[in-house]
XYZ file of C-alpha atoms in Angstrom:
397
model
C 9.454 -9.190 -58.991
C 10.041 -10.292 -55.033
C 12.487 -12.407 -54.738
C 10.784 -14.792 -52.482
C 8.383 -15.234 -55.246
C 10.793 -17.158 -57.023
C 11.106 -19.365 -53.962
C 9.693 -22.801 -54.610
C 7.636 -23.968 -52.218
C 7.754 -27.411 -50.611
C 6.145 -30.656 -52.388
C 2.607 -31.293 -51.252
C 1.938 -34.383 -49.338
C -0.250 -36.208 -51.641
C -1.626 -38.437 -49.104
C -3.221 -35.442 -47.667
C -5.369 -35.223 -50.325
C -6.824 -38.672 -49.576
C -7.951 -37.723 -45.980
C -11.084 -40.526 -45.490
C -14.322 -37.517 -44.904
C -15.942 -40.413 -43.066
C -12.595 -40.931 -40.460
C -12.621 -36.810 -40.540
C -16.004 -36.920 -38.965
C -15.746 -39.575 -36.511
C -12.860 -38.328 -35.128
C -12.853 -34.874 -35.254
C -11.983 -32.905 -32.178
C -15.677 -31.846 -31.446
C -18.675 -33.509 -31.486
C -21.201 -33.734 -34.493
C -24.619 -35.155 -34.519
C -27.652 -34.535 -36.551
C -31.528 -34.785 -34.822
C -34.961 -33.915 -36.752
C -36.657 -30.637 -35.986
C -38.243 -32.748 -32.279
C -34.422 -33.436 -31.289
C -34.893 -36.998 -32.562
C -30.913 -37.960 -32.364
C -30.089 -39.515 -36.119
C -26.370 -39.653 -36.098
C -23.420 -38.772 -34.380
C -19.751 -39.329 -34.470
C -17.386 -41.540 -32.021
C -15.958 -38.146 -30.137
C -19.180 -37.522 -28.907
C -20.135 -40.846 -28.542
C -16.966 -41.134 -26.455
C -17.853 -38.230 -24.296
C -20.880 -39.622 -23.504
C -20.028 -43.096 -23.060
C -23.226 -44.770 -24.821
C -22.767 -46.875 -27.749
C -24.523 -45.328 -31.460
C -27.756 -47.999 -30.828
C -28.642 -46.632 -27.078
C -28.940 -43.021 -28.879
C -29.664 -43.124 -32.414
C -33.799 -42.829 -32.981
C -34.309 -43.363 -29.056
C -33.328 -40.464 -27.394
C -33.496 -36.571 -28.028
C -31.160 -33.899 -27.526
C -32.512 -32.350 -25.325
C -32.472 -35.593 -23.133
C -28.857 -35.616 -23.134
C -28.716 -32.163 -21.526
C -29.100 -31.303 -17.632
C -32.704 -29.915 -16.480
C -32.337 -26.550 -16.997
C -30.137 -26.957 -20.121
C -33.242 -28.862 -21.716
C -35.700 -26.366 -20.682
C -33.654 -23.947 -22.260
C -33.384 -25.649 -25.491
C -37.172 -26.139 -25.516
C -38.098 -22.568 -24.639
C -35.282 -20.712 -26.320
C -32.805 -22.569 -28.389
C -35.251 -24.152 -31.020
C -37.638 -21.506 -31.550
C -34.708 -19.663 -32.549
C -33.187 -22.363 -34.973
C -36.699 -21.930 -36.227
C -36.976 -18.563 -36.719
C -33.460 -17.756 -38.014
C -32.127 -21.549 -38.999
C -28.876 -21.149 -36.410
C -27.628 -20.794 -33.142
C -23.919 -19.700 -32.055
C -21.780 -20.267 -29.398
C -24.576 -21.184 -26.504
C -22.981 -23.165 -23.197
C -24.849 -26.438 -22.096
C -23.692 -28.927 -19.698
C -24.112 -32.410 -21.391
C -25.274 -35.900 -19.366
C -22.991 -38.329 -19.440
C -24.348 -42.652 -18.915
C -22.191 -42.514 -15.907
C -23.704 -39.524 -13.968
C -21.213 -36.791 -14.546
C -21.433 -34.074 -16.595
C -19.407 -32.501 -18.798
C -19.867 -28.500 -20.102
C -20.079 -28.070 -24.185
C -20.564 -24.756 -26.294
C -23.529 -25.737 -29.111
C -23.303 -24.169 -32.596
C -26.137 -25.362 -34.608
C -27.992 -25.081 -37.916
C -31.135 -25.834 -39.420
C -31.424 -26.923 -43.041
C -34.969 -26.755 -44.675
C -36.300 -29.216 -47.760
C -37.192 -27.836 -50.917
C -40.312 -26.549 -49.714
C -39.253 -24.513 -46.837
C -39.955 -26.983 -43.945
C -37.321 -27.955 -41.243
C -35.617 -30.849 -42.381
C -32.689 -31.404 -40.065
C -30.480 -29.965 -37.536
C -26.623 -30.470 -37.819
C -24.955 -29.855 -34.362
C -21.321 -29.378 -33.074
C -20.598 -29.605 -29.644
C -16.306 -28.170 -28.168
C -15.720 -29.327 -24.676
C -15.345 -26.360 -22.778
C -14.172 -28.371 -19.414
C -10.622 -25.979 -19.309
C -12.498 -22.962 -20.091
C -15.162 -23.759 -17.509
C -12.205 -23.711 -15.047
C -10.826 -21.320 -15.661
C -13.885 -19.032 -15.548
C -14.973 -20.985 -12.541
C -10.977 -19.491 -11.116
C -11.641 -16.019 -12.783
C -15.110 -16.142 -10.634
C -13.738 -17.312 -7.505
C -10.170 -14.712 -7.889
C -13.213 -12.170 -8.585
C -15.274 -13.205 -4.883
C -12.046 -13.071 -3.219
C -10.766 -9.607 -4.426
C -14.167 -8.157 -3.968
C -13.666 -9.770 -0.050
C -10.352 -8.598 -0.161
C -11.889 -4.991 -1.099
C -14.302 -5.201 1.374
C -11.666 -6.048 4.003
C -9.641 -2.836 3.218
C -12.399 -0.487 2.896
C -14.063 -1.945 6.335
C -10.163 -1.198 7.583
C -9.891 2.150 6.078
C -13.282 2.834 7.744
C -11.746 1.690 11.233
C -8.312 3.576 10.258
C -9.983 6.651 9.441
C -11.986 6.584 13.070
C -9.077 5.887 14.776
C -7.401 8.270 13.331
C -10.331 10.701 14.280
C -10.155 9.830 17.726
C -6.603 10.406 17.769
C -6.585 13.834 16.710
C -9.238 14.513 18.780
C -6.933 12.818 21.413
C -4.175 14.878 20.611
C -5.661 17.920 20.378
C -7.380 17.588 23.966
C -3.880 16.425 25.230
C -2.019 19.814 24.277
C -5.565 21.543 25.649
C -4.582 20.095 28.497
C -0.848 20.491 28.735
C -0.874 24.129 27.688
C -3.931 24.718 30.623
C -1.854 22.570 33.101
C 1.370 24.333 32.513
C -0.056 28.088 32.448
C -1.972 27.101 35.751
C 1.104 25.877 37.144
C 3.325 28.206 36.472
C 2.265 31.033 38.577
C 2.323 28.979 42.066
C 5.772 28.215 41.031
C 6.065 31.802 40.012
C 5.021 32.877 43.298
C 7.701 30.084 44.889
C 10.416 31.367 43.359
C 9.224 34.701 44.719
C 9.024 33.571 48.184
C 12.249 31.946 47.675
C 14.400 34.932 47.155
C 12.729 36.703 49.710
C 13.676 33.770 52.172
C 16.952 33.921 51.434
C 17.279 37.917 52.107
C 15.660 37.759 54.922
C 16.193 33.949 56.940
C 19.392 33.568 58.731
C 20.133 29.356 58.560
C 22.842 28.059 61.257
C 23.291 24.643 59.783
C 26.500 24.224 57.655
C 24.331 21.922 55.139
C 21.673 24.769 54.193
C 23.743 26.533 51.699
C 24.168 23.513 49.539
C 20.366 22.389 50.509
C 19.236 25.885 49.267
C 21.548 25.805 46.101
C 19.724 22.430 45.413
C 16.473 23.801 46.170
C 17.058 26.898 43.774
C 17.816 24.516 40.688
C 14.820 22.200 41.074
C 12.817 25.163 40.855
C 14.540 26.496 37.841
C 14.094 23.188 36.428
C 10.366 23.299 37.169
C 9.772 26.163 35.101
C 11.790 25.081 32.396
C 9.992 22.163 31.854
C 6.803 24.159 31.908
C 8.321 26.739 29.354
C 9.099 24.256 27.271
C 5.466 22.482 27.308
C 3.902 25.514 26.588
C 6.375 25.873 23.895
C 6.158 22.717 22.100
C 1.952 23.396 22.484
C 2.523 26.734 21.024
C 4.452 25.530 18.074
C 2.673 23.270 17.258
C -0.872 24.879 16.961
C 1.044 28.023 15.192
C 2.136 25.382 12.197
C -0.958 23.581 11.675
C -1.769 27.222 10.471
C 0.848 28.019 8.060
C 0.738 27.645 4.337
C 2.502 25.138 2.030
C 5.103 26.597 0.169
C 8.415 25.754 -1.981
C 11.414 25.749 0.229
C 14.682 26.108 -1.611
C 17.001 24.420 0.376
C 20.400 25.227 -0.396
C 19.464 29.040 0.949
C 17.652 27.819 3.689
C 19.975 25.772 4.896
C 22.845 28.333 4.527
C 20.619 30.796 6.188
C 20.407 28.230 9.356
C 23.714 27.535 9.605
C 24.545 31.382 9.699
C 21.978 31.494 12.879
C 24.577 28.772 14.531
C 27.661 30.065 13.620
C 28.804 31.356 16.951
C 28.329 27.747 18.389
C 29.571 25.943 14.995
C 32.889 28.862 15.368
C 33.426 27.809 18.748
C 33.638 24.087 17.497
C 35.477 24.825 14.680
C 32.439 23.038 13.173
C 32.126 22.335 9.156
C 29.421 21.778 6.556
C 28.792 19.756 3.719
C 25.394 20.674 1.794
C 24.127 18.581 -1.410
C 20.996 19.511 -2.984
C 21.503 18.503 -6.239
C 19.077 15.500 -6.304
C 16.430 17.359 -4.871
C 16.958 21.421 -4.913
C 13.649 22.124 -2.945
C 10.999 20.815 -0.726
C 6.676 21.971 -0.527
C 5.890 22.291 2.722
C 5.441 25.111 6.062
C 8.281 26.669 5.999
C 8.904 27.143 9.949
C 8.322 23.507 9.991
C 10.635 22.645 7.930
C 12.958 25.452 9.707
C 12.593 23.592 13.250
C 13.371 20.553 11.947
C 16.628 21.036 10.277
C 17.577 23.653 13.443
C 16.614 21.467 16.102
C 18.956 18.142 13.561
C 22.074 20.658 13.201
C 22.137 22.217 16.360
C 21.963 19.107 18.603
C 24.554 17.919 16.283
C 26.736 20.747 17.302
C 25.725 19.987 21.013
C 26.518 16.525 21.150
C 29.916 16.909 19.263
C 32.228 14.133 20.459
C 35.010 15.946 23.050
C 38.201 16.240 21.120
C 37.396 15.978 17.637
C 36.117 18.315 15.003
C 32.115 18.155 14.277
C 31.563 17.710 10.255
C 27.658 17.939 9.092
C 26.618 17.030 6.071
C 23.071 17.287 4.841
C 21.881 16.212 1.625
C 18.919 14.809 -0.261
C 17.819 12.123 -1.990
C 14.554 10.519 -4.478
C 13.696 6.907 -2.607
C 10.518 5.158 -2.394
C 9.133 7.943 -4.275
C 9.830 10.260 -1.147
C 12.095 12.870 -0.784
C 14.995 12.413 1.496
C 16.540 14.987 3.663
C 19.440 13.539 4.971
C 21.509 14.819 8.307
C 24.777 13.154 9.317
C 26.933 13.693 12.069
C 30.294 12.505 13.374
C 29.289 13.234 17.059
C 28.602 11.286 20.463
C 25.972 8.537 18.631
C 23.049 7.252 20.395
C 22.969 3.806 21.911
C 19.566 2.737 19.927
C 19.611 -0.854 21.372
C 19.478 0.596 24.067
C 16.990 4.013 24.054
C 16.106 3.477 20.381
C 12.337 3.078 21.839
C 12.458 6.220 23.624
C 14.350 8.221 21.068
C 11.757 10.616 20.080
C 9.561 10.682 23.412
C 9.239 14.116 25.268
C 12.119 15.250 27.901
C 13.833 11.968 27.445
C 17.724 12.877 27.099
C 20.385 10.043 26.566
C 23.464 12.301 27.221
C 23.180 14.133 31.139
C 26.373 15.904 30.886
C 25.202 17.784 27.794
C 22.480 21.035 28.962
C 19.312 19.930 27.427
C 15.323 19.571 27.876
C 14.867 16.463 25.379
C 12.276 18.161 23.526
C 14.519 18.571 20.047
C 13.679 15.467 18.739
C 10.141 14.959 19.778
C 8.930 18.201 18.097
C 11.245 17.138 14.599
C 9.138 13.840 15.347
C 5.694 15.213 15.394
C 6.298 17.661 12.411
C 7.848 14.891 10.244
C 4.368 13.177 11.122
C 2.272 16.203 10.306
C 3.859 16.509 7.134
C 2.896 13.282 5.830
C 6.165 11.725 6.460
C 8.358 9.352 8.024
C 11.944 9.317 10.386
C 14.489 7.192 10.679
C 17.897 6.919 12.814
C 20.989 4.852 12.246
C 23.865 5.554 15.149
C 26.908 3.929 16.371
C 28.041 5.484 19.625
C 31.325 7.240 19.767
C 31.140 7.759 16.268
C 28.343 9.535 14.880
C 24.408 9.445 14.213
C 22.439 9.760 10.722
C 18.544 11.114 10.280
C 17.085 10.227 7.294
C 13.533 12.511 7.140
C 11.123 11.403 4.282
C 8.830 13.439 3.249
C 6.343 13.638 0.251
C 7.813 15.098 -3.054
């Protein structure tokens, strides 16, 4: 036998035996009223009374039902609700918005039932009426939440529309912009060809009497060079970039790859006395173009070699990371820093270069930039000059 069978259970209350039916129905917590088969109001109890603020005499045997609903509540009724009572002897669960003496109104949900005589014919109809003012709230909420997330929606697709345009005229942008830079530096580059040209044959053959011309020429001879390396490097970075758009996704693993780079430095990193520090573990490997992905981490660990501060040792590490559902490729140096209060706006802008001493063309960072970009990714930089400079690359695991 169960144990808590054997449990006694507590005395009953007899005085809730002797509930008074009559009190019961006056007071429920609905409302209860009885009309003939017409909607002739017979009876109904002091809640609904009480709702309605009329007194038993201004309602019982001079008004109907139906008159105590709204307009299109009693058409309703008329048309729907009591043919059905009629055919099947009950209704369930039907909303109506009751009349009240003073004007206002007050929303109900009507069960009701038809009971028949002896003979078959409609006798009576017993209603109860739940006020359904909190529900009618909060559907009335539920409706307007509803309007304004459908706005909402319509907002965002209306802005993905625009987006997606812009983003269309962009490319289109873009791509007209390295037409154009590619055309402008191959149509440039043999006048300064031919420059250079006539250059060295001026200097062979022109005799110059003034002390200063040496130094004039000298200065003349490096603007020239510096012409066309500017316009190698445009046609470069143009190159580059319409040879990846081309190139297949494909699983990188990194702790190779990024071996095999360093090995590619190691004269430079040698002459440093340069180390490395490689982590992988969180995430071993990357999907994406793999000379993408090759530039970027080159162009990151060789300017970190470049800009090593003077007198100290360069350390590297590189390492990875799961945040924000993006994969992070980490690169940390201890070199020269970047003074990002300072150029943090310009940091990844063509030719700009924030250390002159050091031989550069400030394109690193703006093609690491535009591939992070193209890979569906993001860049960020934390520096303190003087003591080193971080990029954190996230890309899309």
């Amino acid at each position: 036998m169960n144990p808590q069978e054997d449990e006694q259970l507590p005395a009953l209350d007899l005085r809730l035996t002797q509930e008074n039916l009559e009190d019961l129905y006056e007071h429920a917590p609905c409302g209860y009223c009885s009309c003939l088969p017409d909607g002739t109001l017979v009876k109904l109890n002091q809640t609904l009374l009480g709702w309605l603020g009329y007194t038993r005499e201004e309602l019982v045997a001079s008004q109907c039902l139906q008159q105590l609903l709204t307009v299109g509540g009693r058409l309703h009724y008329e048309t729907h609700c009591a043919p059905l009572l009629l055919l099947v002897n009950q209704v369930r669960e039907i909303s109506y918005t009751l009349r009240r003496k003073d004007g206002s109104t007050l929303p109900v949900l009507m069960n009701a039932v038809l009971l028949r005589d002896s003979d078959g014919q409609p006798l009576v109809v017993r209603v109860t009426l739940f006020d359904i003012t909190e529900r009618r709230k909060y559907e009335q909420e539920l409706i307007r939440a509803k309007g304004q997330a459908e706005e909402r929606r319509e907002q965002l697709a209306r802005a993905n529309e625009q987006l997606t345009l812009q983003n269309g005229q962009l490319t289109r942008i873009n791509a007209e912009l390295d037409s154009f830079v590619y055309t402008a530096s191959h149509d440039l580059r043999q006048p300064i060809d031919n420059m250079v040209g006539l250059f060295a044959e001026l200097q062979h053959t022109a005799t110059f009497h003034d002390p200063e011309a040496s130094s004039m020429m000298s200065m003349f001879e490096g603007a020239l060079q510096q012409i066309l390396s500017t316009i190698a490097g445009l046609t470069e970075v143009v190159q580059q970039q319409r040879q990846l758009e081309q190139v297949p996704l494909e699983v990188v693993e990194l702790q190779s790859f990024a071996e095999e780079i360093i090995r590619s430095l190691q004269p430079q990193a040698a002459e440093l006395e340069a180390t490395f520090s490689l982590d992988f573990s969180t995430v071993p490997s990357l999907r994406m173009a793999r000379p993408s992905l090759h530039s970027m981490l080159y162009n990151l660990l060789s300017n970190a070699l470049k800009y090593a501060q003077p007198g100290r040792k360069p350390h590297i590490k590189v390492n990875t990371a799961l945040q924000e559902g993006m994969a992070l490729l980490r690169v940390h140096d201890n070199g020269r820093g970047i003074d990002l209060e300072r150029h943090g706006r310009e940091l990844f802008q063509l030719f700009r270069r924030f250390h002159p001493e050091v031989v550069g063309l400030g394109m690193g960072l703006y093609l690491v930039n535009r591939l992070v970009h193209q890979a569906g990714g993001r860049i960020e930089v934390e520096s303190i000059v003087g003591q080193g400079t971080t990029f954190c690359i996230y890309l899309p695991v």
